[in-house]
XYZ file of C-alpha atoms in Angstrom:
704
model
C 0.000 0.000 0.000
C 1.418 3.403 -0.915
C 1.687 6.417 1.429
C -1.537 8.036 0.180
C -3.359 4.798 0.833
C -1.994 4.675 4.351
C -3.309 8.170 4.997
C -6.761 7.497 3.549
C -7.453 4.065 4.947
C -5.700 4.168 8.333
C -6.534 7.697 9.562
C -9.517 9.755 10.608
C -9.647 12.287 7.749
C -10.731 15.219 9.930
C -7.885 14.726 12.382
C -5.497 14.341 9.459
C -6.657 17.746 8.199
C -6.126 19.201 11.691
C -2.643 17.651 11.801
C -1.834 19.103 8.391
C -2.991 22.547 9.537
C -0.803 22.282 12.634
C 2.104 21.146 10.507
C 1.607 23.904 7.923
C 0.902 26.700 10.372
C 3.695 25.708 12.738
C 6.156 25.325 9.871
C 5.233 28.739 8.466
C 5.799 30.438 11.816
C 9.008 28.449 12.328
C 10.232 29.475 8.870
C 9.809 33.151 9.704
C 11.405 32.786 13.127
C 14.374 30.775 11.877
C 15.112 33.432 9.261
C 15.289 35.927 12.093
C 17.792 33.595 13.791
C 20.099 33.890 10.798
C 19.605 37.669 10.579
C 20.605 38.511 14.195
C 23.556 38.124 16.553
C 24.262 37.680 20.247
C 21.401 37.665 22.742
C 18.868 38.519 20.053
C 19.844 35.393 18.147
C 19.499 33.302 21.327
C 15.998 34.677 21.884
C 14.917 33.933 18.328
C 16.473 30.449 18.576
C 14.351 29.776 21.646
C 11.121 30.891 19.956
C 11.942 29.019 16.749
C 12.801 25.854 18.674
C 9.585 25.916 20.729
C 7.454 26.580 17.671
C 9.197 23.839 15.659
C 8.857 21.366 18.529
C 5.151 22.154 18.828
C 4.677 21.734 15.078
C 6.581 18.421 15.103
C 5.129 16.856 18.244
C 1.557 18.075 17.927
C 1.381 17.031 14.277
C 2.564 13.572 15.315
C 0.276 13.328 18.344
C -2.890 14.547 16.595
C -2.177 12.295 13.613
C -1.613 9.358 15.962
C -4.915 10.080 17.661
C -6.473 10.046 14.209
C -4.823 6.706 13.355
C -7.354 3.868 13.356
C -5.649 0.465 13.883
C -8.986 -1.233 14.502
C -8.085 -2.214 18.075
C -8.147 -0.442 21.446
C -5.193 1.927 21.949
C -3.501 3.764 24.817
C -0.395 5.837 25.405
C 2.530 5.284 27.734
C 2.737 8.593 29.637
C 6.509 8.485 30.268
C 7.469 7.768 26.668
C 4.931 10.335 25.442
C 6.595 13.028 27.558
C 10.029 11.806 26.472
C 8.979 12.201 22.827
C 7.978 15.816 23.532
C 11.319 16.503 25.220
C 13.122 14.962 22.245
C 11.284 17.340 19.930
C 12.223 20.325 22.116
C 15.846 19.325 22.741
C 16.428 18.275 19.164
C 15.080 21.573 17.859
C 17.253 23.588 20.258
C 20.366 21.649 19.238
C 19.533 21.843 15.550
C 18.982 25.624 15.484
C 22.075 26.214 17.659
C 24.206 24.297 15.155
C 22.521 25.921 12.170
C 23.219 29.405 13.497
C 26.724 28.725 14.816
C 28.466 29.671 11.589
C 31.384 27.298 12.244
C 31.149 26.160 8.625
C 29.262 27.159 5.490
C 27.366 23.880 5.781
C 26.205 24.657 9.348
C 22.589 25.465 8.319
C 22.300 22.214 6.344
C 23.794 20.226 9.238
C 21.365 21.870 11.637
C 18.496 21.051 9.269
C 19.617 17.415 9.142
C 19.529 17.389 12.952
C 15.965 18.687 12.765
C 15.111 15.720 10.540
C 16.771 13.317 12.991
C 14.928 14.950 15.903
C 11.624 14.475 14.042
C 12.488 10.841 13.387
C 13.576 10.112 16.958
C 10.525 11.861 18.364
C 8.203 9.967 16.010
C 9.533 6.525 16.760
C 9.738 7.206 20.494
C 6.105 8.264 20.271
C 5.340 5.046 18.421
C 6.925 3.108 21.300
C 4.518 4.952 23.612
C 1.605 3.894 21.379
C 0.010 0.819 22.975
C -2.269 -1.391 20.844
C -3.860 -4.776 21.422
C -2.220 -6.605 18.597
C 1.021 -7.712 17.029
C 3.084 -4.838 15.644
C 5.304 -5.317 12.598
C 7.469 -2.851 10.679
C 8.332 -2.441 7.023
C 11.985 -1.502 7.154
C 11.986 0.009 3.678
C 9.342 2.560 4.637
C 11.031 3.115 7.993
C 14.424 3.950 6.486
C 12.794 6.000 3.707
C 10.910 8.091 6.268
C 14.102 8.947 8.158
C 16.049 9.773 4.983
C 13.247 11.989 3.651
C 12.961 13.868 6.929
C 16.729 14.456 7.172
C 16.987 15.599 3.536
C 14.002 17.948 3.673
C 15.133 19.331 7.044
C 18.625 20.059 5.708
C 17.184 21.735 2.605
C 14.784 23.823 4.718
C 17.401 25.444 6.996
C 19.917 25.817 4.189
C 17.267 27.635 2.126
C 16.384 29.832 5.112
C 20.024 30.816 5.628
C 20.570 31.526 1.937
C 17.453 33.713 1.769
C 18.739 35.868 4.622
C 22.214 36.097 3.049
C 20.741 37.280 -0.245
C 18.837 39.957 1.606
C 21.963 41.053 3.479
C 24.058 41.099 0.311
C 21.567 43.298 -1.481
C 21.554 45.741 1.424
C 25.337 45.727 1.603
C 25.585 46.529 -2.092
C 23.436 49.575 -1.522
C 25.373 50.669 1.562
C 22.306 50.268 3.776
C 22.051 49.484 7.463
C 21.085 45.855 8.154
C 17.816 46.779 9.791
C 16.834 48.899 6.796
C 17.738 46.413 4.063
C 14.946 45.198 1.863
C 13.865 41.604 1.873
C 14.774 40.161 -1.519
C 12.030 37.747 -2.582
C 11.134 37.396 1.096
C 7.708 35.829 0.526
C 9.055 33.183 -1.850
C 11.820 32.264 0.566
C 9.469 31.863 3.531
C 7.089 29.808 1.398
C 9.846 27.487 0.229
C 11.230 27.011 3.748
C 7.702 26.346 5.027
C 7.093 23.743 2.323
C 10.366 21.968 3.076
C 9.632 21.886 6.823
C 6.135 20.537 6.138
C 7.638 17.822 3.962
C 10.238 16.985 6.622
C 7.500 16.476 9.224
C 4.758 15.002 7.069
C 6.848 12.548 5.066
C 8.383 11.198 8.250
C 5.041 10.706 9.951
C 2.947 9.312 7.146
C 5.730 7.272 5.542
C 6.587 5.942 8.969
C 2.948 5.069 9.619
C 2.926 3.085 6.380
C 5.792 1.083 7.852
C 3.601 0.353 10.907
C 1.249 -2.655 10.761
C -0.975 -4.045 13.539
C -2.439 -7.538 13.643
C -5.373 -7.253 16.134
C -5.525 -9.368 19.279
C -8.769 -8.054 20.736
C -9.389 -8.697 24.450
C -13.044 -8.878 25.346
C -14.491 -5.904 27.181
C -11.691 -3.413 26.242
C -12.505 -0.664 23.779
C -11.050 2.727 22.916
C -13.170 5.845 23.364
C -13.015 7.602 19.960
C -14.829 10.706 21.238
C -12.361 11.129 24.095
C -9.412 10.644 21.749
C -10.805 13.214 19.314
C -11.394 15.686 22.141
C -7.817 15.145 23.294
C -6.592 15.633 19.738
C -8.506 18.893 19.361
C -7.198 20.103 22.730
C -3.635 19.377 21.682
C -4.312 21.068 18.354
C -5.710 24.127 20.116
C -2.637 24.423 22.322
C -0.416 23.967 19.290
C -2.113 26.832 17.492
C -1.890 29.013 20.611
C 1.844 28.397 21.024
C 2.547 28.852 17.326
C 0.382 31.974 17.394
C 2.419 33.331 20.292
C 5.574 32.821 18.258
C 3.998 34.549 15.284
C 2.834 37.492 17.410
C 6.370 37.876 18.807
C 7.695 37.941 15.267
C 5.108 40.446 14.095
C 5.642 42.700 17.120
C 9.369 42.654 16.521
C 8.801 43.348 12.838
C 6.582 46.294 13.722
C 9.093 47.685 16.210
C 11.900 47.226 13.685
C 9.866 48.955 10.979
C 9.059 51.823 13.336
C 12.721 52.055 14.359
C 13.842 52.088 10.743
C 11.290 54.782 9.928
C 12.394 56.775 12.964
C 16.042 56.462 11.953
C 15.140 57.404 8.394
C 13.282 60.462 9.669
C 16.252 61.421 11.838
C 18.648 60.916 8.922
C 16.573 63.119 6.626
C 15.487 65.788 9.136
C 17.253 68.677 10.796
C 17.249 67.989 14.530
C 16.945 71.637 15.576
C 14.126 72.811 13.309
C 12.441 69.617 12.151
C 12.780 70.733 8.534
C 14.240 68.385 5.911
C 18.046 68.448 5.936
C 20.669 68.519 3.192
C 20.379 64.788 2.437
C 16.613 65.072 2.100
C 17.031 68.150 -0.092
C 19.420 66.319 -2.428
C 16.974 63.420 -2.806
C 14.038 65.746 -3.412
C 15.991 67.823 -5.918
C 16.785 64.706 -7.958
C 13.100 63.783 -8.023
C 11.937 67.288 -8.932
C 14.486 67.690 -11.729
C 13.438 64.351 -13.212
C 9.787 65.339 -12.985
C 10.367 68.767 -14.530
C 12.269 67.135 -17.398
C 9.527 64.552 -17.984
C 6.677 67.085 -17.838
C 8.573 69.881 -19.634
C 7.959 72.126 -16.627
C 10.209 74.458 -14.656
C 11.791 74.160 -11.246
C 13.011 77.112 -9.193
C 15.811 76.539 -6.677
C 15.992 79.303 -4.066
C 19.091 79.720 -1.889
C 18.337 81.554 1.380
C 20.937 83.056 3.728
C 19.916 85.014 6.839
C 21.371 88.525 7.066
C 21.548 89.204 10.802
C 21.936 85.755 12.290
C 25.508 86.250 13.538
C 24.494 89.516 15.178
C 21.610 87.750 16.942
C 23.956 85.035 18.211
C 26.552 87.553 19.368
C 24.145 89.890 21.143
C 21.564 87.440 22.504
C 23.412 84.133 22.665
C 23.120 80.922 20.696
C 19.883 79.902 22.434
C 18.246 82.983 20.920
C 19.689 82.139 17.507
C 18.305 78.599 17.785
C 14.872 79.960 18.655
C 14.936 82.280 15.634
C 15.698 79.278 13.410
C 12.844 77.278 14.954
C 10.366 80.146 14.476
C 11.389 80.573 10.834
C 11.101 76.813 10.317
C 7.518 76.858 11.602
C 6.716 79.712 9.231
C 8.219 77.839 6.288
C 6.289 74.691 7.175
C 3.014 76.604 7.243
C 3.555 78.351 3.913
C 4.597 75.456 1.656
C 2.000 74.053 -0.735
C 1.856 71.296 -3.329
C 5.021 71.305 -5.422
C 6.986 73.343 -2.864
C 9.742 72.304 -0.473
C 11.954 74.040 2.125
C 14.993 72.537 3.877
C 17.716 73.711 6.236
C 21.142 72.893 4.806
C 23.488 74.765 7.159
C 23.755 77.057 10.163
C 21.652 79.935 8.833
C 21.212 78.633 5.300
C 17.984 77.298 3.818
C 16.966 76.155 0.354
C 13.543 76.057 -1.251
C 12.144 74.338 -4.332
C 9.122 75.445 -6.327
C 7.685 73.560 -9.304
C 5.729 75.839 -11.634
C 4.501 76.461 -15.142
C 3.635 80.178 -14.851
C 5.938 82.917 -13.526
C 3.149 84.375 -11.381
C 3.223 81.253 -9.217
C 6.958 81.662 -8.589
C 6.538 85.335 -7.700
C 3.823 84.378 -5.219
C 6.097 81.769 -3.623
C 8.979 84.232 -3.314
C 6.604 86.765 -1.785
C 5.522 84.266 0.858
C 9.168 83.441 1.649
C 10.023 87.134 2.029
C 7.043 87.665 4.316
C 8.195 84.800 6.553
C 11.788 86.062 6.629
C 11.113 89.762 7.153
C 8.188 89.553 9.580
C 9.412 90.597 13.072
C 10.316 87.774 15.453
C 9.495 88.209 19.132
C 11.519 86.299 21.683
C 11.276 86.968 25.410
C 11.426 90.755 25.768
C 13.002 91.641 22.423
C 12.020 91.795 18.801
C 14.215 91.238 15.762
C 13.860 91.121 11.989
C 16.310 88.540 10.686
C 15.977 89.375 7.001
C 17.645 87.294 4.315
C 19.204 87.251 0.872
C 17.562 85.014 -1.727
C 19.191 83.706 -4.900
C 17.050 82.004 -7.566
C 18.123 79.681 -10.380
C 15.646 78.042 -12.794
C 15.800 74.561 -14.297
C 16.166 74.107 -17.253
C 16.608 77.794 -18.191
C 19.714 78.423 -16.073
C 21.137 74.908 -15.743
C 20.803 71.441 -17.206
C 22.128 69.507 -14.218
C 21.736 69.405 -10.464
C 25.280 70.574 -9.618
C 25.120 73.547 -11.978
C 21.661 74.522 -10.693
C 22.891 74.575 -7.079
C 26.004 76.541 -8.041
C 23.982 79.129 -9.951
C 21.527 79.597 -7.085
C 24.510 80.186 -4.769
C 25.952 82.771 -7.148
C 22.621 84.607 -7.253
C 22.339 84.473 -3.456
C 25.824 85.962 -2.992
C 24.896 88.732 -5.425
C 21.793 89.434 -3.313
C 23.939 89.662 -0.171
C 26.270 92.121 -1.865
C 23.399 94.289 -3.173
C 22.133 96.707 -0.536
C 18.818 97.387 -2.263
C 17.830 93.901 -3.492
C 16.499 91.038 -1.434
C 15.991 88.568 -4.295
C 18.428 88.072 -7.170
C 17.862 85.806 -10.160
C 20.799 84.071 -11.732
C 22.387 85.790 -14.711
C 25.161 84.381 -16.924
C 27.495 87.259 -16.070
C 27.527 86.009 -12.472
C 29.612 83.089 -13.702
C 32.074 85.572 -15.121
C 32.284 87.332 -11.760
C 32.788 84.039 -9.939
C 35.477 82.984 -12.396
C 37.161 86.351 -11.961
C 37.204 85.900 -8.170
C 38.639 82.401 -8.501
C 41.324 83.724 -10.852
C 42.124 86.585 -8.488
C 42.384 84.145 -5.579
C 44.875 82.063 -7.572
C 46.834 85.233 -8.408
C 46.862 86.179 -4.719
C 48.297 82.777 -3.857
C 51.023 83.324 -6.448
C 51.628 86.844 -5.132
C 52.326 85.455 -1.674
C 54.741 82.883 -3.068
C 56.553 85.433 -5.264
C 56.733 88.220 -2.664
C 54.494 90.642 -4.575
C 52.751 91.940 -1.436
C 54.155 94.993 0.330
C 53.551 97.008 3.478
C 52.909 100.750 3.416
C 52.842 102.946 6.496
C 50.443 105.754 7.428
C 51.431 108.272 10.065
C 49.489 108.749 13.314
C 49.991 112.095 15.027
C 49.062 113.893 18.194
C 46.950 117.068 17.952
C 50.186 119.025 18.370
C 51.509 117.467 15.181
C 54.038 115.250 16.898
C 54.330 111.788 15.329
C 53.055 108.997 17.603
C 53.563 106.052 15.282
C 52.661 104.458 11.979
C 49.959 102.003 10.959
C 51.148 99.131 8.745
C 48.821 98.691 5.760
C 49.020 95.805 3.312
C 49.201 96.589 -0.417
C 49.083 94.458 -3.559
C 50.299 95.665 -6.928
C 48.935 93.102 -9.409
C 51.309 92.563 -12.380
C 48.456 92.998 -14.890
C 45.607 94.727 -13.064
C 47.683 97.190 -11.077
C 46.665 98.249 -7.558
C 44.134 95.900 -5.906
C 42.217 97.407 -2.998
C 42.600 95.652 0.367
C 38.800 95.737 0.545
C 38.852 93.313 -2.384
C 41.732 90.963 -1.673
C 41.561 90.742 2.147
C 38.047 89.147 2.118
C 39.290 86.898 -0.696
C 42.229 85.823 1.461
C 39.873 85.086 4.367
C 37.577 82.998 2.162
C 40.437 80.944 0.725
C 42.422 80.299 3.898
C 45.325 82.577 2.940
C 44.858 85.205 5.633
C 46.790 83.306 8.338
C 50.023 83.225 6.365
C 49.485 86.798 5.129
C 48.749 88.086 8.635
C 51.843 86.405 10.081
C 53.987 87.846 7.259
C 52.658 91.393 7.776
C 53.321 91.218 11.528
C 56.860 89.929 11.007
C 57.587 92.444 8.204
C 56.289 95.441 10.189
C 58.280 94.509 13.294
C 61.423 93.828 11.263
C 61.242 97.277 9.664
C 60.163 99.159 12.792
C 63.143 97.954 14.803
C 65.362 100.035 12.472
C 63.416 103.287 12.883
C 64.817 106.348 14.503
C 63.042 107.838 16.438
C 61.632 104.525 17.772
C 58.003 105.108 16.820
C 55.224 102.611 17.488
C 53.967 100.420 14.682
C 50.280 99.398 14.552
C 49.244 96.138 12.840
C 45.666 95.100 12.045
C 44.363 91.653 13.004
C 41.860 89.783 10.843
C 38.900 88.139 12.624
C 39.896 84.862 10.959
C 43.454 85.258 12.186
C 42.244 86.038 15.701
C 39.933 83.007 15.747
C 42.266 80.370 14.296
C 45.842 81.354 15.150
C 47.708 81.189 18.453
C 48.320 84.931 18.450
C 50.151 85.249 21.777
C 52.673 82.632 20.662
C 53.041 84.262 17.241
C 53.537 87.758 18.698
C 56.070 86.478 21.237
C 57.970 84.631 18.509
C 58.051 87.647 16.174
C 59.205 90.012 18.928
C 61.978 87.616 19.876
C 63.072 87.128 16.246
C 63.065 90.827 15.295
C 64.236 92.341 18.569
C 61.408 94.911 18.589
C 60.543 96.182 22.047
C 57.013 95.010 22.962
C 55.865 98.529 23.908
C 56.508 99.641 20.322
C 53.950 97.203 18.881
C 50.219 97.956 18.820
C 47.658 95.434 17.564
C 44.325 96.694 16.190
C 41.121 94.648 16.132
C 37.419 95.369 15.744
C 34.807 94.677 18.393
C 33.047 92.116 16.180
C 36.256 90.074 16.209
C 35.989 89.282 19.904
C 32.250 88.691 20.113
C 32.252 85.144 18.696
C 33.905 83.751 21.844
C 34.277 86.369 24.553
C 35.969 84.098 27.115
C 38.627 82.932 24.671
C 39.060 86.475 23.345
C 39.631 87.854 26.846
C 42.226 85.160 27.542
C 44.054 85.851 24.254
C 44.118 89.617 24.772
C 45.302 89.293 28.376
C 48.162 87.030 27.244
C 49.144 89.559 24.553
C 48.995 92.395 27.101
C 51.224 90.382 29.396
C 53.904 90.537 26.684
C 53.845 94.344 26.925
C 52.059 94.884 23.601
C 49.370 97.611 23.250
C 45.818 96.918 22.017
C 43.590 99.293 20.033
C 39.836 98.927 19.456
C 39.365 99.720 15.750
C 36.268 101.122 13.965
C 34.594 102.083 17.233
C 31.039 103.306 16.750
C 30.127 101.129 13.752
C 29.627 97.764 15.422
C 28.238 96.920 18.812
C 30.129 99.740 20.607
C 29.411 98.088 23.919
C 30.553 99.880 27.049
C 30.996 96.452 28.592
C 33.661 95.732 25.986
C 35.725 98.727 27.081
C 35.235 97.785 30.731
C 36.072 94.085 30.281
C 38.825 94.009 27.665
C 42.270 95.617 28.204
C 42.291 98.146 25.344
C 44.874 100.943 25.350
C 43.332 103.044 22.573
C 39.972 103.686 20.874
C 39.983 104.366 17.111
C 36.935 106.406 16.104
C 35.652 105.231 12.720
C 36.181 107.590 9.776
C 32.492 107.400 8.747
C 31.632 109.774 11.624
C 34.448 112.139 10.690
C 33.278 112.409 7.070
C 29.733 113.286 8.219
C 30.711 115.560 11.117
C 30.443 118.794 9.147
C 26.959 118.017 7.823
C 25.366 115.842 10.507
C 24.595 116.959 14.048
C 24.108 113.320 15.032
C 27.626 112.422 13.837
C 29.068 115.347 15.799
C 27.163 114.281 18.898
C 28.537 110.732 18.587
C 32.093 112.082 18.215
C 31.696 114.153 21.385
C 30.236 111.186 23.253
C 33.091 108.874 22.258
C 35.728 111.477 23.177
C 34.053 112.043 26.535
C 33.862 108.288 27.096
C 37.555 107.911 26.354
C 38.508 110.662 28.783
C 36.303 109.259 31.547
C 37.866 105.799 31.107
C 41.378 107.133 30.696
C 41.682 105.640 27.201
C 43.088 107.906 24.425
C 40.992 108.257 21.259
C 42.438 108.314 17.733
C 40.206 109.717 14.976
C 40.583 108.069 11.557
C 39.974 109.569 8.130
C 41.002 113.195 8.710
C 41.013 114.663 5.191
C 40.269 118.396 5.652
C 41.481 121.172 7.903
C 37.923 121.734 9.161
C 37.746 118.143 10.328
C 41.101 118.540 12.051
C 40.003 121.726 13.789
C 36.717 120.169 14.897
C 38.449 117.137 16.451
C 41.151 119.281 18.025
C 38.506 121.569 19.514
C 36.634 118.619 20.985
C 39.779 117.343 22.696
C 40.745 114.421 20.489
C 44.100 112.887 21.458
C 45.442 111.521 18.133
C 44.555 111.683 14.438
C 45.193 109.814 11.209
C 44.197 110.571 7.615
C 45.170 111.858 4.205
C 45.481 115.422 5.560
C 48.295 114.280 7.826
C 49.882 111.747 5.522
C 48.950 109.112 2.980
C 50.081 105.490 3.258
C 53.546 105.235 1.726
C 56.361 102.718 1.329
C 59.028 102.855 3.995
C 61.614 104.072 1.467
C 59.480 107.119 0.698
C 59.150 107.962 4.382
C 62.907 107.677 4.789
C 63.478 109.855 1.741
C 61.163 112.554 3.095
C 63.046 112.553 6.377
C 60.134 111.407 8.553
C 62.025 108.278 9.550
C 65.731 107.532 9.782
C 67.062 104.012 9.639
C 69.664 102.732 12.057
C 71.404 99.395 12.389
C 69.252 97.333 14.792
C 70.796 96.034 17.961
C 71.063 92.284 18.356
C 67.836 90.703 19.339
C 69.314 89.748 22.680
C 70.298 93.324 23.436
C 66.914 94.555 22.199
C 65.117 92.013 24.318
C 67.125 93.123 27.309
């Protein structure tokens, strides 16, 4: 009789169906759990091994037990309780051992070996259970079926776990190729893999049981008065089946809960990766992804896409005056405004400290103008925070795809160029990209390269402008950097100094100017002071006290003959560090001058806290003094402040005799400007007799 015949003629069909459902359902849950075993490590793997082992044992043992209860030998039956429990323990222990081996990774064949152990555990459980099966009759075995059942179970078990491991490896490989985190990797053909593993596990269990039952034959030896109770056996079978489904269901629920938590975690991580943590807006990575999508869509639909670069105008001032917490709050308020204004086809992201970008898909220019208007309203509407109100303002640069660029990189570059033009223009908030902006950018890049060559070839020079007392006596000279370009002629410091700061050249230039000025000044007779300007970049990134000490030691210049000038904005970025740096410079004996006073923050606290020896009144007030009562009032106030604090005031930009007379009448201490002397090379000053040169003493004598 073949296997199908054994099933049909020796079993209760309904209980066979229940056994098949247990086998199928338990195998399906086991297949999903065992894949999780191969996908995890450490304690997580141990937990999934436990759940997979319990579920597999339930599927194996309950399938066997329910099918046995459905087996109809035609004689009374009973079960040996000890051997029945032993068969359950074999199913549990065998499953634990099998999954531990399969997940050990000690060899590439470990999953197949573990699967073979599953097949052996099924076989040992089944035939132990058959020993617990008591019938009134003579039992005989067909060894061919018996051996075939064991071989089939071992083969299908090995194939099942090997397939499960390979499915997980394919999934991991695909994720690795894409550079993805394991938890976020997609399941490659996940459904097909689970289905195939389930089928193989079902075959491992079912072929063992039903082929083994075909090997089992009973010749009845009925004893009068002893009968089985079919109803009780069926009730027991259904009870076992119910518990099997409950346990397998618990395993499935654990899997699904973990899957849900993992999916939520992945989504949370994805949100974190694509969102700005401070404002909640999309970040640079999200912007890049969205820009790719929008460019592709605009190309497919023959539409237009506007990229808007946004840079806040007063953000540094807010941070300096109110602290970084206030700056963060301004960014959060603006982010909420942006979120509320965006509509379909619009997008705003934060891509840097105070930099934002916006995208707008449109077909009519009116729609773009409306979008830009809404952005301006959000940026220029006053922001209230605690007890103060501020208008951040911003510069907006717009580039259009495909009109201004045919690729993503060029579009971003052109929007940046337009935004920088907007920042430079005092009367324009929004600038659209124009081709000539590329020419300007190329010119700046060329000039930066020329500046780098000028440093290497020694084309920079230092000129000196006299500083005098009201009496006309010379107090010192300010060292001013000059660049005579070989083709373009004189380049204004207002042009090349910012260029040097942008391109990282200012540190070497600043150190050279300081060393050059001190080297020349040590030869002057009379021994006038020399004043050297400090760049904010130089102040922030160089160890100035060490540099000044080194230069003084190398040149032999007396420390009291050196004066360093810096603006108030230079020290606001980090007041504690700035105070420490200035105190260390003062300890060397070097003087400090506060430059451009009146144009920045002009904080009285700055004069009280920082050890300045001189205040330099900005020339903008001097030029307006004759026509503006307010400018005159400010000049008087600064001069009075200097006298009350015991700090001398030097007025810059004296160009007319009237300006000189006004400052002298108001009690100004020192002056500087074209009226008193233009910046000139040292040789010219020597030729005019203002300065005489002497052989410098040795640096050791000078230092002494």
